[in-house]
């Protein structure tokens, strides 16, 4: 029974990630059209358009991935065939497991059993996510090198420098959050955010660490190599950067790794800064509003509300990243490096020092 | 136990790949694989924090810089000469000595009975930090100083004007 529960939880975590990835593909196509005042993807329609209404979403969800996986796969002459084949897998596989440590709800009470809604209860969950994301860079570098093309090679080199640089800013932003909540376990951090500041404001990371949120969000977008930080691809300079020589299902695996990284950044922003699955004032037995009001809610409804809140926040931050992607122009390479090393790094360090001093000086600053 | 042997054999195989493969890119990838598998061994020893640091620092950052340099310098595939080099012989002798030492140690040591009890909180971040900042304080600070010197040195070298 325990094994079955773990299996189902792992499946749910993986399915949230994969479904979100496919959905983001559609949201990006339609969303970019909305922003650019176009109609966007509307060609694929179920039953040849015989239905009175357009089932565009269903079709784009099915037709796009099917199309991508049926395209011809070309391996360039003189490419290192084995590494060329391996690179997309290195880019995408470590990212699949990241959602295992992200909590998507508090607990599910089934009779006697209290199930923790998190696939893997790792006490260093945050580091696990960072570690797996940092392995993804090998896909970019190896893919760029193995293609035996100048453009791909330049993209790969740019990718490695960019991702190593921004990992530092990202890590420093998260250190301040970890100091505030005193844990590396994402479920513990999410639970700590259920408390209240001065009895009214939820103790979410955004109120304790607003600077860390801004730093993390910028570094996160840079880490996922999307505009305005898409220097490794830079289609106006490098054709398509590190995946110039990729086609068919391998190219779509690189694309998928992009969307998974968007989902991971959104999940971390949600969990660390916006309370994860927390609904303000909702606890295991019901709503405790400030001023002593209480509404009892059945435990199953509480769980459903929490999972719903988590998914809603996740969608909002995915959409925010797509909005950023279609709004800002690409940076120059020196601007990118300056932002990473001369802005994010010193501000992040200062934030860590100030947070550490406050944590030591004020008893009430940490959320126990 | 089976898991241990499986991981150990894989680790040794990828370590051998680092040394024996002719293409430096493959060697670097073998190194990543070795470091990742060592992290897996740490997980099996209940030391999750060390495992994650191993992945983030070594596999995620240091080897990527190795790859960066190898790619930028465009290192060619090494041409193997028939003659065994002096350095290679020395390495082989040292490896054999290490294997002998470990073998003797494994034979002499008393076989432990069962798995020992882990102390509470073993491998946790709190316990590790506690040890690091009390017993290991001096070595921790000295190591930080060493790293700082390395960083400053690298910046000085990078800023020096090339005189031709």
Short mmCIF file of C-alpha atoms in Angstrom, two decimals:
data_model
loop_
_atom_site.label_atom_id
_atom_site.label_comp_id
_atom_site.label_asym_id
_atom_site.label_seq_id
_atom_site.Cartn_x
_atom_site.Cartn_y
_atom_site.Cartn_z
CA UNK A 1 0.00 0.00 0.00
CA UNK A 2 2.80 2.38 0.90
CA UNK A 3 4.52 1.52 -2.35
CA UNK A 4 1.31 2.17 -4.27
CA UNK A 5 0.92 5.59 -2.66
CA UNK A 6 4.51 6.55 -3.49
CA UNK A 7 3.99 5.34 -7.04
CA UNK A 8 0.82 7.39 -7.49
CA UNK A 9 2.46 10.50 -5.99
CA UNK A 10 5.47 10.17 -8.30
CA UNK A 11 3.13 9.70 -11.26
CA UNK A 12 1.13 12.80 -10.30
CA UNK A 13 4.31 14.89 -9.97
CA UNK A 14 5.58 13.72 -13.37
CA UNK A 15 2.19 14.21 -15.03
CA UNK A 16 1.80 17.77 -13.69
CA UNK A 17 5.17 18.57 -15.25
CA UNK A 18 4.56 16.86 -18.60
CA UNK A 19 1.03 18.19 -19.04
CA UNK A 20 2.21 21.67 -18.15
CA UNK A 21 4.97 21.36 -20.77
CA UNK A 22 2.53 20.50 -23.57
CA UNK A 23 0.09 23.14 -22.38
CA UNK A 24 2.85 25.77 -22.33
CA UNK A 25 3.63 25.00 -25.96
CA UNK A 26 0.04 25.97 -26.83
CA UNK A 27 -0.01 28.94 -24.44
CA UNK A 28 3.20 30.24 -25.99
CA UNK A 29 1.83 30.01 -29.53
CA UNK A 30 -1.53 31.55 -28.70
CA UNK A 31 -0.10 33.97 -26.15
CA UNK A 32 2.51 35.34 -28.54
CA UNK A 33 -0.26 35.79 -31.11
CA UNK A 34 -2.33 37.71 -28.57
CA UNK A 35 0.61 39.97 -27.75
CA UNK A 36 1.44 40.56 -31.42
CA UNK A 37 -2.19 41.03 -32.44
CA UNK A 38 -2.37 37.88 -34.60
CA UNK A 39 -4.83 34.98 -34.56
CA UNK A 40 -2.13 32.39 -33.96
CA UNK A 41 -2.35 28.62 -34.27
CA UNK A 42 -5.82 27.89 -35.65
CA UNK A 43 -5.23 25.40 -38.49
CA UNK A 44 -5.61 22.11 -36.68
CA UNK A 45 -9.26 21.37 -36.07
CA UNK A 46 -10.93 18.17 -34.99
CA UNK A 47 -13.34 16.39 -37.43
CA UNK A 48 -12.32 18.68 -40.29
CA UNK A 49 -14.09 21.71 -38.89
CA UNK A 50 -17.55 20.01 -38.95
CA UNK A 51 -18.18 21.05 -35.37
CA UNK A 52 -19.81 24.44 -34.88
CA UNK A 53 -17.11 25.50 -32.44
CA UNK A 54 -13.32 25.44 -32.77
CA UNK A 55 -11.54 22.78 -30.77
CA UNK A 56 -8.21 24.45 -31.43
CA UNK A 57 -6.73 23.78 -28.01
CA UNK A 58 -7.28 20.02 -28.11
CA UNK A 59 -5.85 19.85 -31.56
CA UNK A 60 -2.87 22.02 -30.97
CA UNK A 61 -2.15 20.00 -27.85
CA UNK A 62 -2.19 16.74 -29.83
CA UNK A 63 -1.14 17.85 -33.29
CA UNK A 64 1.94 19.83 -32.28
CA UNK A 65 3.72 17.11 -30.29
CA UNK A 66 2.75 14.45 -32.88
CA UNK A 67 4.08 16.59 -35.71
CA UNK A 68 7.31 17.31 -33.85
CA UNK A 69 8.00 13.65 -33.17
CA UNK A 70 7.36 12.59 -36.75
CA UNK A 71 9.75 14.93 -38.49
CA UNK A 72 12.81 13.52 -40.16
CA UNK A 73 15.83 13.20 -37.92
CA UNK A 74 18.99 14.40 -39.62
CA UNK A 75 22.49 13.78 -38.29
CA UNK A 76 24.98 16.06 -40.01
CA UNK A 77 27.98 14.61 -41.80
CA UNK A 78 31.15 14.75 -39.64
CA UNK A 79 29.09 15.13 -36.49
CA UNK A 80 29.96 12.96 -33.52
CA UNK A 81 26.97 10.66 -33.97
CA UNK A 82 26.90 9.24 -30.44
CA UNK A 83 27.16 12.58 -28.60
CA UNK A 84 24.80 14.19 -31.10
CA UNK A 85 22.26 11.53 -30.13
CA UNK A 86 23.03 11.74 -26.40
CA UNK A 87 22.85 15.54 -25.92
CA UNK A 88 19.04 16.02 -26.03
CA UNK A 89 18.61 13.27 -23.45
CA UNK A 90 21.15 14.90 -21.11
CA UNK A 91 19.30 18.20 -21.57
CA UNK A 92 15.86 16.85 -20.70
CA UNK A 93 16.17 13.80 -18.42
CA UNK A 94 17.61 15.44 -15.24
CA UNK A 95 14.77 17.99 -15.42
CA UNK A 96 12.05 15.30 -15.32
CA UNK A 97 12.80 14.35 -11.72
CA UNK A 98 12.80 17.88 -10.27
CA UNK A 99 9.07 17.98 -9.55
CA UNK A 100 9.49 14.99 -7.24
CA UNK A 101 10.50 17.31 -4.38
CA UNK A 102 7.96 20.06 -5.08
CA UNK A 103 4.98 19.81 -2.69
CA UNK A 104 1.64 20.26 -4.46
CA UNK A 105 -0.54 20.16 -1.35
CA UNK A 106 -0.38 19.81 2.42
CA UNK A 107 -1.80 16.43 3.37
CA UNK A 108 -4.52 14.17 2.01
CA UNK A 109 -6.47 12.40 4.77
CA UNK A 110 -7.88 9.08 3.64
CA UNK A 111 -9.49 7.37 6.62
CA UNK A 112 -6.67 6.62 9.06
CA UNK A 113 -3.96 7.49 6.60
CA UNK A 114 -2.36 10.96 6.34
CA UNK A 115 -0.54 11.29 3.04
CA UNK A 116 2.06 14.01 2.55
CA UNK A 117 1.40 15.48 -0.91
CA UNK A 118 5.00 15.46 -2.13
CA UNK A 119 6.47 12.64 -4.21
CA UNK A 120 9.87 12.48 -2.48
CA UNK A 121 10.49 13.82 1.01
CA UNK A 122 14.17 14.78 0.59
CA UNK A 123 15.55 17.01 3.36
CA UNK A 124 17.74 18.89 0.86
CA UNK A 125 14.97 19.28 -1.74
CA UNK A 126 15.95 22.77 -2.83
CA UNK A 127 19.54 21.70 -3.55
CA UNK A 128 18.21 18.68 -5.42
CA UNK A 129 16.31 20.95 -7.83
CA UNK A 130 19.35 23.21 -8.30
CA UNK A 131 21.63 20.21 -8.89
CA UNK A 132 19.41 18.67 -11.52
CA UNK A 133 18.92 22.00 -13.31
CA UNK A 134 22.69 22.55 -13.34
CA UNK A 135 23.18 19.17 -15.06
CA UNK A 136 20.97 20.30 -17.94
CA UNK A 137 23.72 22.61 -19.21
CA UNK A 138 25.67 19.57 -20.46
CA UNK A 139 22.99 19.00 -23.07
CA UNK A 140 23.57 22.48 -24.48
CA UNK A 141 27.37 22.23 -24.46
CA UNK A 142 27.59 18.69 -25.82
CA UNK A 143 24.90 19.36 -28.42
CA UNK A 144 26.75 22.43 -29.63
CA UNK A 145 30.07 20.62 -29.82
CA UNK A 146 28.89 17.33 -31.34
CA UNK A 147 27.08 19.05 -34.24
CA UNK A 148 30.43 20.03 -35.77
CA UNK A 149 29.08 23.41 -36.87
CA UNK A 150 30.50 26.84 -36.06
CA UNK A 151 27.13 28.33 -35.12
CA UNK A 152 26.18 25.43 -32.89
CA UNK A 153 29.62 25.50 -31.28
CA UNK A 154 29.37 29.22 -30.47
CA UNK A 155 25.90 28.65 -29.02
CA UNK A 156 27.19 25.86 -26.82
CA UNK A 157 30.11 27.94 -25.52
CA UNK A 158 27.80 30.88 -24.80
CA UNK A 159 25.35 28.57 -23.06
CA UNK A 160 27.95 27.11 -20.72
CA UNK A 161 29.28 30.55 -19.68
CA UNK A 162 25.81 32.00 -19.22
CA UNK A 163 24.37 29.17 -17.17
CA UNK A 164 27.36 28.86 -14.87
CA UNK A 165 27.28 32.64 -14.27
CA UNK A 166 23.58 32.86 -13.48
CA UNK A 167 23.58 29.79 -11.24
CA UNK A 168 25.56 31.87 -8.74
CA UNK A 169 23.02 34.70 -8.65
CA UNK A 170 20.21 32.17 -8.39
CA UNK A 171 21.90 30.31 -5.53
CA UNK A 172 22.58 33.52 -3.58
CA UNK A 173 18.96 34.66 -3.90
CA UNK A 174 17.84 31.30 -2.51
CA UNK A 175 20.34 31.38 0.39
CA UNK A 176 18.48 34.39 1.83
CA UNK A 177 15.17 32.50 1.62
CA UNK A 178 16.69 29.45 3.28
CA UNK A 179 18.03 31.67 6.08
CA UNK A 180 14.54 33.10 6.62
CA UNK A 181 12.73 29.78 6.79
CA UNK A 182 15.58 27.73 8.23
CA UNK A 183 15.07 24.70 6.01
CA UNK A 184 16.07 23.22 2.66
CA UNK A 185 12.97 21.04 2.48
CA UNK A 186 10.40 22.61 0.16
CA UNK A 187 7.46 21.12 2.07
CA UNK A 188 8.72 22.59 5.37
CA UNK A 189 9.21 25.98 3.71
CA UNK A 190 5.68 25.83 2.29
CA UNK A 191 4.23 24.87 5.70
CA UNK A 192 6.11 27.71 7.46
CA UNK A 193 4.43 30.17 5.11
CA UNK A 194 1.05 29.31 6.61
CA UNK A 195 1.79 31.55 9.60
CA UNK A 196 0.80 35.18 9.82
CA UNK A 197 2.78 38.41 10.18
CA UNK A 198 1.15 40.69 12.79
CA UNK A 199 -1.87 38.43 12.65
CA UNK A 200 -2.95 39.61 9.20
CA UNK A 201 -0.43 39.20 6.37
CA UNK A 202 0.49 35.61 5.40
CA UNK A 203 4.20 34.92 6.05
CA UNK A 204 4.97 34.42 2.36
CA UNK A 205 8.48 34.81 1.00
CA UNK A 206 7.45 37.75 -1.15
CA UNK A 207 6.89 39.84 2.01
CA UNK A 208 10.06 38.66 3.77
CA UNK A 209 12.41 38.54 0.78
CA UNK A 210 11.11 40.79 -2.02
CA UNK A 211 14.64 41.46 -3.29
CA UNK A 212 15.42 37.74 -3.42
CA UNK A 213 12.26 37.22 -5.48
CA UNK A 214 13.35 39.75 -8.12
CA UNK A 215 16.90 38.33 -8.24
CA UNK A 216 15.67 34.75 -8.44
CA UNK A 217 13.13 35.50 -11.16
CA UNK A 218 15.73 37.25 -13.36
CA UNK A 219 18.34 34.53 -12.79
CA UNK A 220 15.70 31.85 -13.37
CA UNK A 221 14.72 33.24 -16.78
CA UNK A 222 18.41 33.50 -17.69
CA UNK A 223 18.95 29.91 -16.55
CA UNK A 224 16.17 28.68 -18.82
CA UNK A 225 17.89 30.40 -21.80
CA UNK A 226 14.77 32.21 -22.94
CA UNK A 227 14.57 35.80 -24.23
CA UNK A 228 15.74 38.34 -23.21
CA UNK A 229 18.56 35.97 -22.24
CA UNK A 230 18.50 33.59 -25.24
CA UNK A 231 22.07 34.29 -26.29
CA UNK A 232 22.86 30.57 -26.76
CA UNK A 233 20.18 30.48 -29.51
CA UNK A 234 20.19 34.08 -30.80
CA UNK A 235 18.52 33.36 -34.14
CA UNK A 236 19.60 36.68 -35.62
CA UNK A 237 23.27 35.86 -35.05
CA UNK A 238 23.67 32.10 -34.74
CA UNK A 239 20.78 30.63 -36.85
CA UNK A 240 19.48 28.61 -33.89
CA UNK A 241 22.57 28.40 -31.71
CA UNK A 242 23.33 25.11 -30.04
CA UNK A 243 20.50 23.23 -31.75
CA UNK A 244 21.08 24.51 -35.28
CA UNK A 245 21.90 21.00 -36.49
CA UNK A 246 19.04 19.28 -34.69
CA UNK A 247 15.75 18.26 -36.23
CA UNK A 248 12.70 16.18 -35.51
CA UNK A 249 12.23 14.63 -32.12
CA UNK A 250 15.68 15.62 -30.83
CA UNK A 251 15.04 19.29 -31.56
CA UNK A 252 11.69 19.01 -29.83
CA UNK A 253 13.43 17.51 -26.79
CA UNK A 254 15.54 20.66 -26.52
CA UNK A 255 12.37 22.71 -26.84
CA UNK A 256 10.74 20.61 -24.16
CA UNK A 257 13.67 21.21 -21.80
CA UNK A 258 13.02 24.95 -22.22
CA UNK A 259 9.39 24.62 -21.20
CA UNK A 260 10.24 22.30 -18.30
CA UNK A 261 12.67 24.93 -17.01
CA UNK A 262 9.90 27.52 -17.22
CA UNK A 263 7.72 25.21 -15.14
CA UNK A 264 10.52 24.63 -12.61
CA UNK A 265 11.17 28.37 -12.16
CA UNK A 266 7.43 28.93 -11.74
CA UNK A 267 7.22 26.08 -9.21
CA UNK A 268 10.13 27.44 -7.16
CA UNK A 269 8.76 31.00 -7.23
CA UNK A 270 5.39 29.64 -6.10
CA UNK A 271 6.77 27.45 -3.35
CA UNK A 272 9.43 29.79 -1.95
CA UNK A 273 7.82 33.19 -2.36
CA UNK A 274 4.06 32.75 -2.71
CA UNK A 275 3.27 30.12 -0.12
CA UNK A 276 3.21 27.08 -2.42
CA UNK A 277 -0.14 25.39 -1.88
CA UNK A 278 -1.17 27.82 0.89
CA UNK A 279 -4.52 29.55 0.62
CA UNK A 280 -4.46 32.58 2.96
CA UNK A 281 -6.12 31.83 6.32
CA UNK A 282 -7.01 28.26 5.29
CA UNK A 283 -5.80 25.60 7.72
CA UNK A 284 -6.42 21.88 8.01
CA UNK A 285 -9.79 22.37 9.73
CA UNK A 286 -11.04 25.43 7.85
CA UNK A 287 -10.72 29.17 7.44
CA UNK A 288 -9.40 31.13 10.44
CA UNK A 289 -10.00 34.72 9.40
CA UNK A 290 -8.29 37.55 11.33
CA UNK A 291 -10.57 38.85 14.04
CA UNK A 292 -11.51 35.41 15.29
CA UNK A 293 -13.97 34.34 12.58
CA UNK A 294 -13.94 30.64 11.75
CA UNK A 295 -15.51 28.64 8.96
CA UNK A 296 -15.14 24.88 9.18
CA UNK A 297 -14.31 23.14 5.91
CA UNK A 298 -14.11 19.34 5.36
CA UNK A 299 -10.54 18.08 5.07
CA UNK A 300 -10.97 16.78 1.51
CA UNK A 301 -12.21 20.20 0.34
CA UNK A 302 -9.21 21.82 2.07
CA UNK A 303 -6.87 19.52 0.12
CA UNK A 304 -8.64 20.23 -3.18
CA UNK A 305 -8.51 24.00 -2.55
CA UNK A 306 -4.79 23.79 -1.75
CA UNK A 307 -3.88 21.75 -4.82
CA UNK A 308 -5.99 24.15 -6.88
CA UNK A 309 -4.18 27.13 -5.37
CA UNK A 310 -0.80 25.57 -6.17
CA UNK A 311 -1.73 24.90 -9.79
CA UNK A 312 -3.23 28.39 -10.22
CA UNK A 313 -0.09 30.08 -8.89
CA UNK A 314 2.04 27.78 -11.08
CA UNK A 315 0.07 28.83 -14.18
CA UNK A 316 0.31 32.53 -13.30
CA UNK A 317 4.11 32.43 -13.04
CA UNK A 318 4.47 30.36 -16.21
CA UNK A 319 2.34 32.94 -18.02
CA UNK A 320 4.40 35.78 -16.54
CA UNK A 321 7.54 34.21 -18.01
CA UNK A 322 5.90 33.87 -21.42
CA UNK A 323 4.84 37.52 -21.16
CA UNK A 324 8.45 38.52 -20.43
CA UNK A 325 9.68 36.37 -23.31
CA UNK A 326 7.49 38.17 -25.86
CA UNK A 327 7.93 41.65 -24.42
CA UNK A 328 11.63 42.39 -23.97
CA UNK A 329 14.30 42.53 -26.70
CA UNK A 330 17.39 40.36 -26.43
CA UNK A 331 20.36 41.67 -24.47
CA UNK A 332 23.86 42.00 -25.87
CA UNK A 333 26.37 39.46 -24.62
CA UNK A 334 28.38 41.98 -22.55
CA UNK A 335 25.15 43.32 -21.01
CA UNK A 336 24.25 39.76 -20.07
CA UNK A 337 27.56 39.15 -18.32
CA UNK A 338 27.49 42.60 -16.64
CA UNK A 339 24.01 41.97 -15.29
CA UNK A 340 25.00 38.59 -13.92
CA UNK A 341 28.34 39.43 -12.34
CA UNK A 342 28.13 43.15 -11.55
CA UNK A 343 24.46 43.48 -10.58
CA UNK A 344 22.90 40.20 -9.45
CA UNK A 345 25.99 38.89 -7.63
CA UNK A 346 26.73 41.96 -5.40
CA UNK A 347 23.04 42.63 -4.70
CA UNK A 348 22.52 38.97 -3.86
CA UNK A 349 25.54 38.96 -1.53
CA UNK A 350 24.33 42.13 0.22
CA UNK A 351 20.88 40.60 0.61
CA UNK A 352 22.37 37.49 2.22
CA UNK A 353 24.46 39.56 4.66
CA UNK A 354 21.54 41.82 5.64
CA UNK A 355 19.24 38.82 6.06
CA UNK A 356 21.80 36.99 8.19
CA UNK A 357 22.27 40.03 10.46
CA UNK A 358 18.50 40.49 10.80
CA UNK A 359 17.99 36.80 11.56
CA UNK A 360 20.60 37.04 14.32
CA UNK A 361 19.40 40.38 15.70
CA UNK A 362 15.62 39.99 15.57
CA UNK A 363 14.10 36.89 17.08
CA UNK A 364 10.90 37.43 15.12
CA UNK A 365 12.45 37.68 11.66
CA UNK A 366 12.81 33.95 11.10
CA UNK A 367 9.67 31.97 10.45
CA UNK A 368 10.02 28.92 12.70
CA UNK B 1 24.47 -4.63 -1.59
CA UNK B 2 23.73 -5.42 -5.24
CA UNK B 3 23.03 -1.72 -5.79
CA UNK B 4 26.43 -0.91 -4.29
CA UNK B 5 28.32 -3.28 -6.59
CA UNK B 6 26.35 -2.06 -9.59
CA UNK B 7 27.19 1.59 -8.84
CA UNK B 8 30.80 0.73 -7.96
CA UNK B 9 31.40 -1.08 -11.25
CA UNK B 10 29.82 1.77 -13.22
CA UNK B 11 31.93 4.32 -11.32
CA UNK B 12 35.13 2.40 -12.06
CA UNK B 13 34.19 2.02 -15.71
CA UNK B 14 33.61 5.74 -16.17
CA UNK B 15 36.77 6.56 -14.20
CA UNK B 16 38.71 4.32 -16.59
CA UNK B 17 37.08 6.13 -19.48
CA UNK B 18 38.47 9.44 -18.16
CA UNK B 19 42.01 8.04 -18.27
CA UNK B 20 41.88 5.84 -21.32
CA UNK B 21 39.68 7.62 -23.85
CA UNK B 22 41.57 9.41 -26.59
CA UNK B 23 39.10 12.22 -27.11
CA UNK B 24 39.36 14.83 -24.32
CA UNK B 25 35.63 15.66 -24.60
CA UNK B 26 34.74 12.04 -23.86
CA UNK B 27 37.22 12.06 -20.97
CA UNK B 28 35.52 15.11 -19.47
CA UNK B 29 32.11 13.46 -19.85
CA UNK B 30 33.48 10.35 -18.16
CA UNK B 31 34.57 12.60 -15.30
CA UNK B 32 31.05 14.06 -14.97
CA UNK B 33 29.65 10.55 -14.91
CA UNK B 34 32.16 9.44 -12.27
CA UNK B 35 31.35 12.42 -10.04
CA UNK B 36 27.61 11.87 -10.45
CA UNK B 37 27.93 8.19 -9.54
CA UNK B 38 29.99 9.09 -6.46
CA UNK B 39 27.09 11.37 -5.49
CA UNK B 40 24.80 8.35 -5.85
CA UNK B 41 27.11 6.45 -3.48
CA UNK B 42 26.77 9.32 -0.99
CA UNK B 43 22.98 9.04 -1.19
CA UNK B 44 23.26 5.33 -0.41
CA UNK B 45 25.32 6.29 2.67
CA UNK B 46 22.50 8.62 3.86
CA UNK B 47 24.61 11.73 3.19
CA UNK B 48 22.15 13.62 0.96
CA UNK B 49 23.65 17.06 1.52
CA UNK B 50 27.15 15.98 0.48
CA UNK B 51 25.65 14.21 -2.53
CA UNK B 52 23.83 17.32 -3.71
CA UNK B 53 26.89 19.53 -3.15
CA UNK B 54 28.91 17.02 -5.15
CA UNK B 55 26.47 17.31 -8.06
CA UNK B 56 26.12 21.11 -7.92
CA UNK B 57 29.77 22.02 -7.39
CA UNK B 58 31.71 19.33 -9.24
CA UNK B 59 29.39 17.99 -11.92
CA UNK B 60 27.42 21.21 -12.41
CA UNK B 61 30.15 23.84 -12.33
CA UNK B 62 33.76 22.65 -12.33
CA UNK B 63 33.66 20.08 -15.10
CA UNK B 64 31.59 22.42 -17.27
CA UNK B 65 34.51 24.86 -17.06
CA UNK B 66 36.89 22.01 -18.02
CA UNK B 67 34.70 21.37 -21.07
CA UNK B 68 34.62 25.10 -21.83
CA UNK B 69 38.43 25.26 -21.88
CA UNK B 70 38.83 22.02 -23.84
CA UNK B 71 36.38 23.26 -26.46
CA UNK B 72 37.88 26.74 -26.74
CA UNK B 73 41.45 25.45 -27.01
CA UNK B 74 40.23 22.97 -29.62
CA UNK B 75 42.27 20.11 -28.18
CA UNK B 76 42.79 17.43 -30.81
CA UNK B 77 42.28 13.74 -30.29
CA UNK B 78 45.43 12.41 -28.69
CA UNK B 79 47.69 10.32 -30.85
CA UNK B 80 48.75 7.24 -29.00
CA UNK B 81 52.37 6.19 -29.31
CA UNK B 82 53.36 2.60 -28.88
CA UNK B 83 55.95 3.33 -26.20
CA UNK B 84 54.65 3.51 -22.63
CA UNK B 85 55.54 6.90 -21.23
CA UNK B 86 57.46 7.35 -17.97
CA UNK B 87 54.50 9.17 -16.40
CA UNK B 88 52.16 6.34 -17.37
CA UNK B 89 54.41 3.77 -15.69
CA UNK B 90 54.59 5.86 -12.52
CA UNK B 91 50.80 6.16 -12.48
CA UNK B 92 50.39 2.41 -12.91
CA UNK B 93 52.82 1.68 -10.05
CA UNK B 94 51.03 4.13 -7.75
CA UNK B 95 47.64 2.66 -8.65
CA UNK B 96 48.89 -0.84 -7.90
CA UNK B 97 50.31 0.33 -4.55
CA UNK B 98 46.97 1.93 -3.63
CA UNK B 99 45.09 -1.24 -4.60
CA UNK B 100 47.50 -3.30 -2.48
CA UNK B 101 47.07 -0.98 0.51
CA UNK B 102 43.28 -1.03 0.28
CA UNK B 103 43.29 -4.80 -0.17
CA UNK B 104 45.46 -5.37 2.93
CA UNK B 105 43.28 -2.96 4.90
CA UNK B 106 40.10 -4.77 3.83
CA UNK B 107 41.61 -8.17 4.80
CA UNK B 108 43.03 -7.07 8.17
CA UNK B 109 39.97 -5.13 9.32
CA UNK B 110 37.47 -7.03 11.45
CA UNK B 111 34.25 -7.65 9.57
CA UNK B 112 31.55 -5.51 11.19
CA UNK B 113 28.50 -7.31 12.46
CA UNK B 114 25.35 -5.95 10.85
CA UNK B 115 24.72 -2.34 9.96
CA UNK B 116 25.69 0.13 12.68
CA UNK B 117 23.01 2.45 14.07
CA UNK B 118 23.09 5.93 12.61
CA UNK B 119 23.06 8.78 15.11
CA UNK B 120 19.91 10.94 14.98
CA UNK B 121 19.98 13.56 12.25
CA UNK B 122 22.92 11.91 10.49
CA UNK B 123 23.80 13.60 7.21
CA UNK B 124 21.46 16.52 7.89
CA UNK B 125 22.42 20.08 7.01
CA UNK B 126 22.21 21.18 10.67
CA UNK B 127 24.64 18.52 11.92
CA UNK B 128 27.11 19.13 9.12
CA UNK B 129 27.04 22.91 9.66
CA UNK B 130 27.47 22.41 13.41
CA UNK B 131 30.62 20.32 12.88
CA UNK B 132 31.96 22.60 10.19
CA UNK B 133 31.65 25.75 12.30
CA UNK B 134 32.90 24.28 15.59
CA UNK B 135 35.45 21.47 15.18
CA UNK B 136 36.37 22.37 11.61
CA UNK B 137 36.37 26.14 12.08
CA UNK B 138 40.10 26.69 11.54
CA UNK B 139 40.38 24.54 8.43
CA UNK B 140 37.14 26.04 7.08
CA UNK B 141 38.44 29.60 7.40
CA UNK B 142 41.87 28.67 6.00
CA UNK B 143 40.24 27.01 2.99
CA UNK B 144 38.12 30.12 2.38
CA UNK B 145 41.26 32.23 2.51
CA UNK B 146 42.97 29.92 0.02
CA UNK B 147 40.02 30.19 -2.37
CA UNK B 148 39.99 33.98 -2.00
CA UNK B 149 43.68 34.10 -2.89
CA UNK B 150 42.96 31.97 -5.97
CA UNK B 151 40.15 34.31 -7.06
CA UNK B 152 42.23 37.44 -6.57
CA UNK B 153 45.13 35.78 -8.39
CA UNK B 154 42.93 34.90 -11.36
CA UNK B 155 41.63 38.48 -11.58
CA UNK B 156 45.17 39.89 -11.41
CA UNK B 157 46.34 37.52 -14.16
CA UNK B 158 43.34 38.40 -16.33
CA UNK B 159 43.86 42.16 -15.96
CA UNK B 160 47.59 42.12 -16.72
CA UNK B 161 48.31 43.86 -20.01
CA UNK B 162 49.92 41.66 -22.61
CA UNK B 163 53.31 43.12 -23.57
CA UNK B 164 54.54 41.93 -26.87
#
